Amino acid sequence: MSSPDTAPPARRQTRQRTAVLELLDELDGFRSAQDLHALLRERGDSVGLATVYRALQALVDDGLVDVLRSGEGEAAYRRCSPVHHHHLVCRACGRTVEVADPPVERWAARIAAEHGFADVQHELEVFGTCGSCAAGRG
Amino acid sequence: MSSPDTAPPARRQTRQRTAVLELLDELDGFRSAQDLHALLRERGDSVGLATVYRALQALVDDGLVDVLRSGEGEAAYRRCSPVHHHHLVCRACGRTVEVADPPVERWAARIAAEHGFADVQHELEVFGTCGSCAAGRG
DNA sequence: CATGTGCATGGGAATCATTCTCACACAGCT
DNA sequence: AGCTGTGTGAGAATGATTCCCATGCACATG
Ligand SMILES: [Zn+2]
Ligand SMILES: [Zn+2]
Ligand SMILES: [Zn+2]
Ligand SMILES: [Zn+2]
């Protein structure tokens, strides 16, 4: 009943997808698809822009990458751990720290239940200026 | 030192801005600028699309309206109370409930301080399916 | 109330991220 | 090596949001 075979991913391993994931592994903060595309080009592992978008989408679907849609109209991607977590992001340099807050998990479930909501999900991000950036021009 | 006169708003009251705010007052959930523009047109109070965007931006700046940028590339606006709060939003019908969680406010400040981050802000939204929508085809 | 000044408006062009199209390349399997 | 269906890439297409700029109107003034 619970869709036993959710269409086996059967992701094909290509140079492009490997390049995107390796690049993300080397970077620390969230980066836009356009940025990643440019970085790959500089680096030599040139990959088509559309392919970068497709690879990122696949990685997100597989839970290997997190996507952040805050602020402007440019999504940012980051290689993250597969367990549920939230982010503390520096507005200036993009440095990111994965953080967890068990209480908020419970709170979200409870508040949703109290209002009769089901199928609950939540998004929690914290933005700020990291020490280096706060210190004069870090 | 704390910028005493932050350029007095001096917002001019026009038919268009009034129409946008009144429409938002009648609606319950988050709506996109395009939706609002269409609704205004139907209703008769036709307002240029660019003007709708400008009015919404002004309202957001004045803290009278909240903007939600989750999911797709379409920002959603809603008339909200001016005090800090978060949202419990129905993915299906858009129904929205303003909620507060004092603990998370403290947690965000603490976690940020622990990592040397200053100038902290946070975003927390809860998504789900409301009772009406969950009930068969509400 | 008449008048002047400057912000506000609108609509069509411009911008920009993201997606689509589709012919061609190649990863994985036999 | 040969098949087959997925993955790729370049450019077009899409769609939301912003820009431009000539005209309109809110509002302070006398
Ligand atoms: Zn993450
Ligand atoms: Zn959580
Ligand atoms: Zn709100
Ligand atoms: Zn809060």
mmCIF file of C-alpha atoms (C1' of nucleotides) and ligand atoms in Angstrom:
data_model
loop_
_atom_site.group_PDB
_atom_site.id
_atom_site.type_symbol
_atom_site.label_atom_id
_atom_site.label_comp_id
_atom_site.label_asym_id
_atom_site.label_seq_id
_atom_site.Cartn_x
_atom_site.Cartn_y
_atom_site.Cartn_z
ATOM 1 C CA MET A 1 0.000 0.000 0.000
ATOM 2 C CA SER A 2 2.836 2.318 0.783
ATOM 3 C CA SER A 3 4.245 2.407 -2.721
ATOM 4 C CA PRO A 4 6.849 -0.339 -2.108
ATOM 5 C CA ASP A 5 8.930 0.470 -5.188
ATOM 6 C CA THR A 6 9.256 4.227 -5.331
ATOM 7 C CA ALA A 7 10.894 4.083 -8.727
ATOM 8 C CA PRO A 8 14.479 3.044 -7.905
ATOM 9 C CA PRO A 9 16.632 6.168 -8.389
ATOM 10 C CA ALA A 10 19.089 4.378 -10.654
ATOM 11 C CA ARG A 11 21.141 7.545 -10.856
ATOM 12 C CA ARG A 12 23.735 7.281 -13.594
ATOM 13 C CA GLN A 13 27.252 8.340 -12.635
ATOM 14 C CA THR A 14 28.579 10.947 -15.023
ATOM 15 C CA ARG A 15 31.555 13.279 -15.046
ATOM 16 C CA GLN A 16 29.246 16.258 -14.631
ATOM 17 C CA ARG A 17 27.395 15.020 -11.590
ATOM 18 C CA THR A 18 30.608 13.947 -9.960
ATOM 19 C CA ALA A 19 32.130 17.354 -10.614
ATOM 20 C CA VAL A 20 29.191 19.178 -9.055
ATOM 21 C CA LEU A 21 29.206 17.055 -5.927
ATOM 22 C CA GLU A 22 32.987 17.272 -5.529
ATOM 23 C CA LEU A 23 32.864 21.028 -5.866
ATOM 24 C CA LEU A 24 30.168 21.267 -3.218
ATOM 25 C CA ASP A 25 32.282 19.090 -0.944
ATOM 26 C CA GLU A 26 35.125 21.573 -1.140
ATOM 27 C CA LEU A 27 32.975 24.611 -0.450
ATOM 28 C CA ASP A 28 31.679 25.606 2.943
ATOM 29 C CA GLY A 29 28.704 27.936 2.620
ATOM 30 C CA PHE A 30 25.616 28.056 0.443
ATOM 31 C CA ARG A 31 26.266 28.862 -3.225
ATOM 32 C CA SER A 32 23.925 29.654 -6.079
ATOM 33 C CA ALA A 33 23.670 27.407 -9.111
ATOM 34 C CA GLN A 34 25.088 30.207 -11.227
ATOM 35 C CA ASP A 35 28.080 30.542 -8.926
ATOM 36 C CA LEU A 36 28.742 26.829 -9.002
ATOM 37 C CA HIS A 37 28.493 26.836 -12.771
ATOM 38 C CA ALA A 38 31.042 29.653 -12.995
ATOM 39 C CA LEU A 39 33.379 27.937 -10.518
ATOM 40 C CA LEU A 40 33.253 24.706 -12.493
ATOM 41 C CA ARG A 41 34.064 26.568 -15.660
ATOM 42 C CA GLU A 42 37.086 28.299 -14.107
ATOM 43 C CA ARG A 43 38.295 25.054 -12.641
ATOM 44 C CA GLY A 44 38.202 23.391 -16.038
ATOM 45 C CA ASP A 45 35.460 20.839 -15.310
ATOM 46 C CA SER A 46 33.082 22.806 -17.491
ATOM 47 C CA VAL A 47 29.481 21.700 -17.186
ATOM 48 C CA GLY A 48 26.423 23.080 -18.928
ATOM 49 C CA LEU A 49 24.294 25.395 -16.821
ATOM 50 C CA ALA A 50 21.148 23.341 -17.346
ATOM 51 C CA THR A 51 23.058 20.275 -16.244
ATOM 52 C CA VAL A 52 24.229 22.002 -13.087
ATOM 53 C CA TYR A 53 20.606 22.732 -12.252
ATOM 54 C CA ARG A 54 19.603 19.148 -12.983
ATOM 55 C CA ALA A 55 22.447 17.721 -10.918
ATOM 56 C CA LEU A 56 21.617 19.965 -7.981
ATOM 57 C CA GLN A 57 17.959 19.028 -8.155
ATOM 58 C CA ALA A 58 18.876 15.348 -8.130
ATOM 59 C CA LEU A 59 21.191 15.830 -5.168
ATOM 60 C CA VAL A 60 18.464 17.664 -3.291
ATOM 61 C CA ASP A 61 16.008 14.885 -4.066
ATOM 62 C CA ASP A 62 18.520 12.369 -2.764
ATOM 63 C CA GLY A 63 18.921 14.375 0.426
ATOM 64 C CA LEU A 64 22.621 15.011 -0.108
ATOM 65 C CA VAL A 65 22.255 18.734 -0.612
ATOM 66 C CA ASP A 66 20.195 21.408 1.130
ATOM 67 C CA VAL A 67 18.636 24.316 -0.706
ATOM 68 C CA LEU A 68 18.000 27.743 0.780
ATOM 69 C CA ARG A 69 15.526 30.086 -0.880
ATOM 70 C CA SER A 70 15.632 33.098 1.399
ATOM 71 C CA GLY A 71 16.018 36.688 0.300
ATOM 72 C CA GLU A 72 16.348 37.350 -3.390
ATOM 73 C CA GLY A 73 15.301 35.178 -6.244
ATOM 74 C CA GLU A 74 18.373 32.997 -6.240
ATOM 75 C CA ALA A 75 18.378 29.573 -4.616
ATOM 76 C CA ALA A 76 21.544 28.547 -2.776
ATOM 77 C CA TYR A 77 22.829 25.005 -2.398
ATOM 78 C CA ARG A 78 25.118 23.355 0.142
ATOM 79 C CA ARG A 79 26.446 19.862 0.800
ATOM 80 C CA CYS A 80 24.905 18.923 4.149
ATOM 81 C CA SER A 81 24.629 15.980 6.459
ATOM 82 C CA PRO A 82 21.606 13.805 5.751
ATOM 83 C CA VAL A 83 20.109 14.121 9.207
ATOM 84 C CA HIS A 84 17.503 16.769 9.939
ATOM 85 C CA HIS A 85 19.082 20.066 10.955
ATOM 86 C CA HIS A 86 18.828 23.810 10.552
ATOM 87 C CA HIS A 87 21.346 26.507 9.614
ATOM 88 C CA LEU A 88 23.174 29.433 11.117
ATOM 89 C CA VAL A 89 24.296 31.425 8.094
ATOM 90 C CA CYS A 90 26.578 34.456 7.808
ATOM 91 C CA ARG A 91 24.960 37.087 5.627
ATOM 92 C CA ALA A 92 28.335 38.456 4.594
ATOM 93 C CA CYS A 93 30.625 35.516 3.850
ATOM 94 C CA GLY A 94 28.078 32.740 3.647
ATOM 95 C CA ARG A 95 29.813 30.637 6.299
ATOM 96 C CA THR A 96 27.295 28.093 7.550
ATOM 97 C CA VAL A 97 26.949 26.019 10.698
ATOM 98 C CA GLU A 98 24.525 23.142 10.955
ATOM 99 C CA VAL A 99 22.545 23.330 14.168
ATOM 100 C CA ALA A 100 19.837 21.294 15.846
ATOM 101 C CA ASP A 101 17.060 22.296 18.230
ATOM 102 C CA PRO A 102 15.059 19.308 19.449
ATOM 103 C CA PRO A 103 12.516 21.494 21.273
ATOM 104 C CA VAL A 104 11.449 23.300 18.139
ATOM 105 C CA GLU A 105 10.813 19.961 16.462
ATOM 106 C CA ARG A 106 8.334 19.061 19.162
ATOM 107 C CA TRP A 107 6.856 22.541 19.212
ATOM 108 C CA ALA A 108 6.193 22.496 15.481
ATOM 109 C CA ALA A 109 4.418 19.162 15.703
ATOM 110 C CA ARG A 110 2.374 20.248 18.695
ATOM 111 C CA ILE A 111 1.325 23.647 17.413
ATOM 112 C CA ALA A 112 0.312 22.069 14.105
ATOM 113 C CA ALA A 113 -1.722 19.377 15.845
ATOM 114 C CA GLU A 114 -3.454 21.962 18.016
ATOM 115 C CA HIS A 115 -4.681 23.687 14.880
ATOM 116 C CA GLY A 116 -5.678 20.499 13.127
ATOM 117 C CA PHE A 117 -2.852 20.536 10.617
ATOM 118 C CA ALA A 118 -1.335 17.267 9.381
ATOM 119 C CA ASP A 119 1.568 16.322 7.159
ATOM 120 C CA VAL A 120 3.730 18.864 8.934
ATOM 121 C CA GLN A 121 7.103 20.205 7.839
ATOM 122 C CA HIS A 122 9.038 23.187 9.074
ATOM 123 C CA GLU A 123 11.790 25.529 8.030
ATOM 124 C CA LEU A 124 14.038 27.326 10.471
ATOM 125 C CA GLU A 125 17.083 29.362 9.533
ATOM 126 C CA VAL A 126 19.132 31.796 11.546
ATOM 127 C CA PHE A 127 20.990 34.610 9.821
ATOM 128 C CA GLY A 128 23.675 36.832 11.250
ATOM 129 C CA THR A 129 27.183 38.188 10.843
ATOM 130 C CA CYS A 130 29.950 35.803 11.841
ATOM 131 C CA GLY A 131 32.864 36.848 14.031
ATOM 132 C CA SER A 132 35.348 37.270 11.198
ATOM 133 C CA CYS A 133 33.014 39.466 9.223
ATOM 134 C CA ALA A 134 31.948 41.459 12.282
ATOM 135 C CA ALA A 135 35.589 42.191 13.151
ATOM 136 C CA GLY A 136 36.551 45.128 10.945
ATOM 137 C CA ARG A 137 36.379 43.824 7.402
ATOM 138 C CA GLY A 138 37.329 40.282 8.450
ATOM 139 C CA MET B 1 24.849 57.542 16.476
ATOM 140 C CA SER B 2 21.734 55.476 15.926
ATOM 141 C CA SER B 3 20.596 57.304 12.818
ATOM 142 C CA PRO B 4 18.034 59.513 14.591
ATOM 143 C CA ASP B 5 16.096 60.510 11.500
ATOM 144 C CA THR B 6 15.856 57.459 9.256
ATOM 145 C CA ALA B 7 14.362 59.468 6.417
ATOM 146 C CA PRO B 8 10.745 60.054 7.475
ATOM 147 C CA PRO B 9 8.593 57.682 5.365
ATOM 148 C CA ALA B 10 6.221 60.423 4.228
ATOM 149 C CA ARG B 11 4.169 57.819 2.400
ATOM 150 C CA ARG B 12 1.660 59.430 0.089
ATOM 151 C CA GLN B 13 -1.886 58.084 0.304
ATOM 152 C CA THR B 14 -3.116 57.052 -3.117
ATOM 153 C CA ARG B 15 -6.104 55.116 -4.365
ATOM 154 C CA GLN B 16 -3.812 52.283 -5.449
ATOM 155 C CA ARG B 17 -2.046 51.807 -2.134
ATOM 156 C CA THR B 18 -5.327 51.962 -0.274
ATOM 157 C CA ALA B 19 -6.824 49.380 -2.610
ATOM 158 C CA VAL B 20 -3.930 46.975 -2.095
ATOM 159 C CA LEU B 21 -4.055 47.228 1.674
ATOM 160 C CA GLU B 22 -7.841 46.895 1.809
ATOM 161 C CA LEU B 23 -7.717 43.827 -0.380
ATOM 162 C CA LEU B 24 -5.110 42.242 1.865
ATOM 163 C CA ASP B 25 -7.290 42.999 4.870
ATOM 164 C CA GLU B 26 -10.115 40.994 3.369
ATOM 165 C CA LEU B 27 -7.994 37.999 2.489
ATOM 166 C CA ASP B 28 -6.811 35.395 4.948
ATOM 167 C CA GLY B 29 -3.833 33.490 3.555
ATOM 168 C CA PHE B 30 -0.667 34.447 1.728
ATOM 169 C CA ARG B 31 -1.207 35.617 -1.873
ATOM 170 C CA SER B 32 1.211 36.346 -4.665
ATOM 171 C CA ALA B 33 1.581 39.811 -6.147
ATOM 172 C CA GLN B 34 0.233 38.505 -9.419
ATOM 173 C CA ASP B 35 -2.848 37.092 -7.679
ATOM 174 C CA LEU B 36 -3.485 40.350 -5.886
ATOM 175 C CA HIS B 37 -3.125 42.229 -9.141
ATOM 176 C CA ALA B 38 -5.673 39.949 -10.813
ATOM 177 C CA LEU B 39 -8.078 40.240 -7.882
ATOM 178 C CA LEU B 40 -7.890 44.011 -7.955
ATOM 179 C CA ARG B 41 -8.611 44.002 -11.650
ATOM 180 C CA GLU B 42 -11.693 41.775 -11.248
ATOM 181 C CA ARG B 43 -12.926 43.861 -8.400
ATOM 182 C CA GLY B 44 -12.725 47.006 -10.480
ATOM 183 C CA ASP B 45 -10.009 48.794 -8.506
ATOM 184 C CA SER B 46 -7.556 48.143 -11.312
ATOM 185 C CA VAL B 47 -3.962 48.894 -10.394
ATOM 186 C CA GLY B 48 -0.841 48.542 -12.523
ATOM 187 C CA LEU B 49 1.221 45.456 -11.810
ATOM 188 C CA ALA B 50 4.372 47.453 -11.139
ATOM 189 C CA THR B 51 2.426 49.569 -8.696
ATOM 190 C CA VAL B 52 1.149 46.498 -6.878
ATOM 191 C CA TYR B 53 4.753 45.385 -6.416
ATOM 192 C CA ARG B 54 5.775 48.824 -5.188
ATOM 193 C CA ALA B 55 2.850 49.071 -2.783
ATOM 194 C CA LEU B 56 3.582 45.637 -1.363
ATOM 195 C CA GLN B 57 7.245 46.462 -0.918
ATOM 196 C CA ALA B 58 6.335 49.654 0.912
ATOM 197 C CA LEU B 59 3.922 47.783 3.174
ATOM 198 C CA VAL B 60 6.579 45.209 3.942
ATOM 199 C CA ASP B 61 9.061 47.960 4.760
ATOM 200 C CA ASP B 62 6.502 49.519 7.074
ATOM 201 C CA GLY B 63 6.003 46.195 8.818
ATOM 202 C CA LEU B 64 2.323 45.968 7.913
ATOM 203 C CA VAL B 65 2.702 42.990 5.616
ATOM 204 C CA ASP B 66 4.712 39.768 5.828
ATOM 205 C CA VAL B 67 6.321 38.152 2.817
ATOM 206 C CA LEU B 68 6.939 34.448 2.390
ATOM 207 C CA ARG B 69 9.444 33.231 -0.171
ATOM 208 C CA SER B 70 9.345 29.479 0.292
ATOM 209 C CA GLY B 71 8.954 26.944 -2.461
ATOM 210 C CA GLU B 72 8.628 28.194 -6.000
ATOM 211 C CA GLY B 73 9.798 31.492 -7.376
ATOM 212 C CA GLU B 74 6.733 33.447 -6.358
ATOM 213 C CA ALA B 75 6.719 35.581 -3.222
ATOM 214 C CA ALA B 76 3.508 35.597 -1.188
ATOM 215 C CA TYR B 77 2.204 38.485 0.891
ATOM 216 C CA ARG B 78 -0.183 38.650 3.832
ATOM 217 C CA ARG B 79 -1.535 41.342 6.140
ATOM 218 C CA CYS B 80 -0.095 40.450 9.540
ATOM 219 C CA SER B 81 0.083 41.829 13.038
ATOM 220 C CA PRO B 82 3.107 44.037 13.621
ATOM 221 C CA VAL B 83 4.499 42.002 16.493
ATOM 222 C CA HIS B 84 7.100 39.317 15.867
ATOM 223 C CA HIS B 85 5.517 35.961 15.027
ATOM 224 C CA HIS B 86 5.794 32.942 12.786
ATOM 225 C CA HIS B 87 3.320 31.120 10.537
ATOM 226 C CA LEU B 88 1.480 27.850 10.297
ATOM 227 C CA VAL B 89 0.470 27.653 6.654
ATOM 228 C CA CYS B 90 -1.767 25.207 4.810
ATOM 229 C CA ARG B 91 -0.062 24.009 1.657
ATOM 230 C CA ALA B 92 -3.407 23.392 -0.034
ATOM 231 C CA CYS B 93 -5.687 26.326 0.728
ATOM 232 C CA GLY B 94 -3.158 28.804 2.042
ATOM 233 C CA ARG B 95 -5.010 29.295 5.316
ATOM 234 C CA THR B 96 -2.558 30.844 7.775
ATOM 235 C CA VAL B 97 -2.315 31.038 11.543
ATOM 236 C CA GLU B 98 0.087 33.375 13.287
ATOM 237 C CA VAL B 99 1.956 31.559 16.028
ATOM 238 C CA ALA B 100 4.601 32.432 18.586
ATOM 239 C CA ASP B 101 7.276 30.354 20.241
ATOM 240 C CA PRO B 102 9.233 32.293 22.856
ATOM 241 C CA PRO B 103 11.733 29.465 23.412
ATOM 242 C CA VAL B 104 12.920 29.484 19.831
ATOM 243 C CA GLU B 105 13.579 33.202 20.100
ATOM 244 C CA ARG B 106 15.964 32.587 22.963
ATOM 245 C CA TRP B 107 17.459 29.541 21.292
ATOM 246 C CA ALA B 108 18.249 31.465 18.113
ATOM 247 C CA ALA B 109 19.978 34.213 20.063
ATOM 248 C CA ARG B 110 21.942 31.741 22.168
ATOM 249 C CA ILE B 111 23.063 29.456 19.350
ATOM 250 C CA ALA B 112 24.167 32.471 17.346
ATOM 251 C CA ALA B 113 26.129 33.891 20.276
ATOM 252 C CA GLU B 114 27.812 30.554 20.892
ATOM 253 C CA HIS B 115 29.147 30.624 17.370
ATOM 254 C CA GLY B 116 30.175 34.259 17.489
ATOM 255 C CA PHE B 117 27.420 35.524 15.224
ATOM 256 C CA ALA B 118 25.940 38.984 15.751
ATOM 257 C CA ASP B 119 23.097 40.954 14.237
ATOM 258 C CA VAL B 120 20.894 37.887 14.396
ATOM 259 C CA GLN B 121 17.574 37.316 12.660
ATOM 260 C CA HIS B 122 15.621 34.127 12.157
ATOM 261 C CA GLU B 123 12.926 32.653 9.970
ATOM 262 C CA LEU B 124 10.611 29.902 11.117
ATOM 263 C CA GLU B 125 7.616 28.656 9.173
ATOM 264 C CA VAL B 126 5.525 25.545 9.621
ATOM 265 C CA PHE B 127 3.735 23.998 6.641
ATOM 266 C CA GLY B 128 1.029 21.376 6.667
ATOM 267 C CA THR B 129 -2.432 20.452 5.513
ATOM 268 C CA CYS B 130 -5.274 22.006 7.477
ATOM 269 C CA GLY B 131 -8.239 20.024 8.749
ATOM 270 C CA SER B 132 -10.635 21.098 5.997
ATOM 271 C CA CYS B 133 -8.190 20.178 3.284
ATOM 272 C CA ALA B 134 -7.203 16.921 4.953
ATOM 273 C CA ALA B 135 -10.858 15.861 5.220
ATOM 274 C CA GLY B 136 -11.713 14.278 1.877
ATOM 275 C CA ARG B 137 -11.345 16.953 -0.758
ATOM 276 C CA GLY B 138 -12.208 19.772 1.662
ATOM 277 C "C1'" DC C 1 -9.537 77.550 -4.134
ATOM 278 C "C1'" DA C 2 -5.620 78.109 -7.549
ATOM 279 C "C1'" DT C 3 -0.809 76.836 -8.078
ATOM 280 C "C1'" DG C 4 3.644 74.407 -7.840
ATOM 281 C "C1'" DT C 5 6.710 70.583 -6.753
ATOM 282 C "C1'" DG C 6 7.884 66.014 -6.432
ATOM 283 C "C1'" DC C 7 6.590 61.476 -5.416
ATOM 284 C "C1'" DA C 8 3.441 58.007 -7.597
ATOM 285 C "C1'" DT C 9 1.638 55.594 -11.537
ATOM 286 C "C1'" DG C 10 1.424 52.433 -15.526
ATOM 287 C "C1'" DG C 11 2.599 49.690 -19.239
ATOM 288 C "C1'" DG C 12 5.823 47.979 -21.933
ATOM 289 C "C1'" DA C 13 10.699 46.887 -22.210
ATOM 290 C "C1'" DA C 14 14.473 44.891 -19.734
ATOM 291 C "C1'" DT C 15 16.524 41.679 -16.417
ATOM 292 C "C1'" DC C 16 17.476 37.300 -14.613
ATOM 293 C "C1'" DA C 17 17.018 32.850 -12.641
ATOM 294 C "C1'" DT C 18 15.265 28.595 -13.924
ATOM 295 C "C1'" DT C 19 13.150 25.302 -17.194
ATOM 296 C "C1'" DC C 20 12.283 23.394 -21.685
ATOM 297 C "C1'" DT C 21 13.534 21.455 -26.278
ATOM 298 C "C1'" DC C 22 15.715 18.141 -28.809
ATOM 299 C "C1'" DA C 23 19.489 16.241 -31.343
ATOM 300 C "C1'" DC C 24 23.486 13.859 -29.845
ATOM 301 C "C1'" DA C 25 26.678 11.476 -26.450
ATOM 302 C "C1'" DC C 26 27.622 7.781 -23.442
ATOM 303 C "C1'" DA C 27 26.889 4.778 -18.902
ATOM 304 C "C1'" DG C 28 25.513 0.360 -17.877
ATOM 305 C "C1'" DC C 29 24.122 -4.057 -19.421
ATOM 306 C "C1'" DT C 30 24.208 -8.268 -22.517
ATOM 307 C "C1'" DA D 1 31.220 -4.644 -29.432
ATOM 308 C "C1'" DG D 2 26.293 -3.397 -29.719
ATOM 309 C "C1'" DC D 3 21.722 -1.669 -27.575
ATOM 310 C "C1'" DT D 4 18.968 1.380 -25.231
ATOM 311 C "C1'" DG D 5 17.426 4.738 -22.486
ATOM 312 C "C1'" DT D 6 19.250 8.352 -19.548
ATOM 313 C "C1'" DG D 7 22.242 12.456 -19.389
ATOM 314 C "C1'" DT D 8 24.103 16.450 -21.721
ATOM 315 C "C1'" DG D 9 24.438 21.090 -23.818
ATOM 316 C "C1'" DA D 10 23.331 25.291 -26.315
ATOM 317 C "C1'" DG D 11 19.953 28.175 -26.968
ATOM 318 C "C1'" DA D 12 15.055 29.302 -26.826
ATOM 319 C "C1'" DA D 13 11.250 29.885 -23.767
ATOM 320 C "C1'" DT D 14 9.042 31.044 -19.471
ATOM 321 C "C1'" DG D 15 7.772 33.845 -15.699
ATOM 322 C "C1'" DA D 16 8.366 36.754 -11.862
ATOM 323 C "C1'" DT D 17 10.139 41.131 -10.685
ATOM 324 C "C1'" DT D 18 12.326 45.554 -11.814
ATOM 325 C "C1'" DC D 19 13.414 49.467 -14.771
ATOM 326 C "C1'" DC D 20 12.259 53.507 -17.620
ATOM 327 C "C1'" DC D 21 10.081 57.647 -18.251
ATOM 328 C "C1'" DA D 22 6.350 60.554 -19.731
ATOM 329 C "C1'" DT D 23 2.231 61.823 -17.367
ATOM 330 C "C1'" DG D 24 -0.820 62.141 -13.096
ATOM 331 C "C1'" DC D 25 -2.078 63.545 -8.762
ATOM 332 C "C1'" DA D 26 -1.337 64.147 -3.441
ATOM 333 C "C1'" DC D 27 -0.434 67.634 -0.565
ATOM 334 C "C1'" DA D 28 1.649 71.835 1.289
ATOM 335 C "C1'" DT D 29 1.263 76.755 0.491
ATOM 336 C "C1'" DG D 30 -0.652 81.550 0.104
HETATM 337 ZN ZN ZN E 1 21.866 21.758 5.794
HETATM 338 ZN ZN ZN E 2 13.736 20.978 12.598
HETATM 339 ZN ZN ZN E 3 2.851 37.167 9.637
HETATM 340 ZN ZN ZN E 4 10.797 34.334 16.144
#
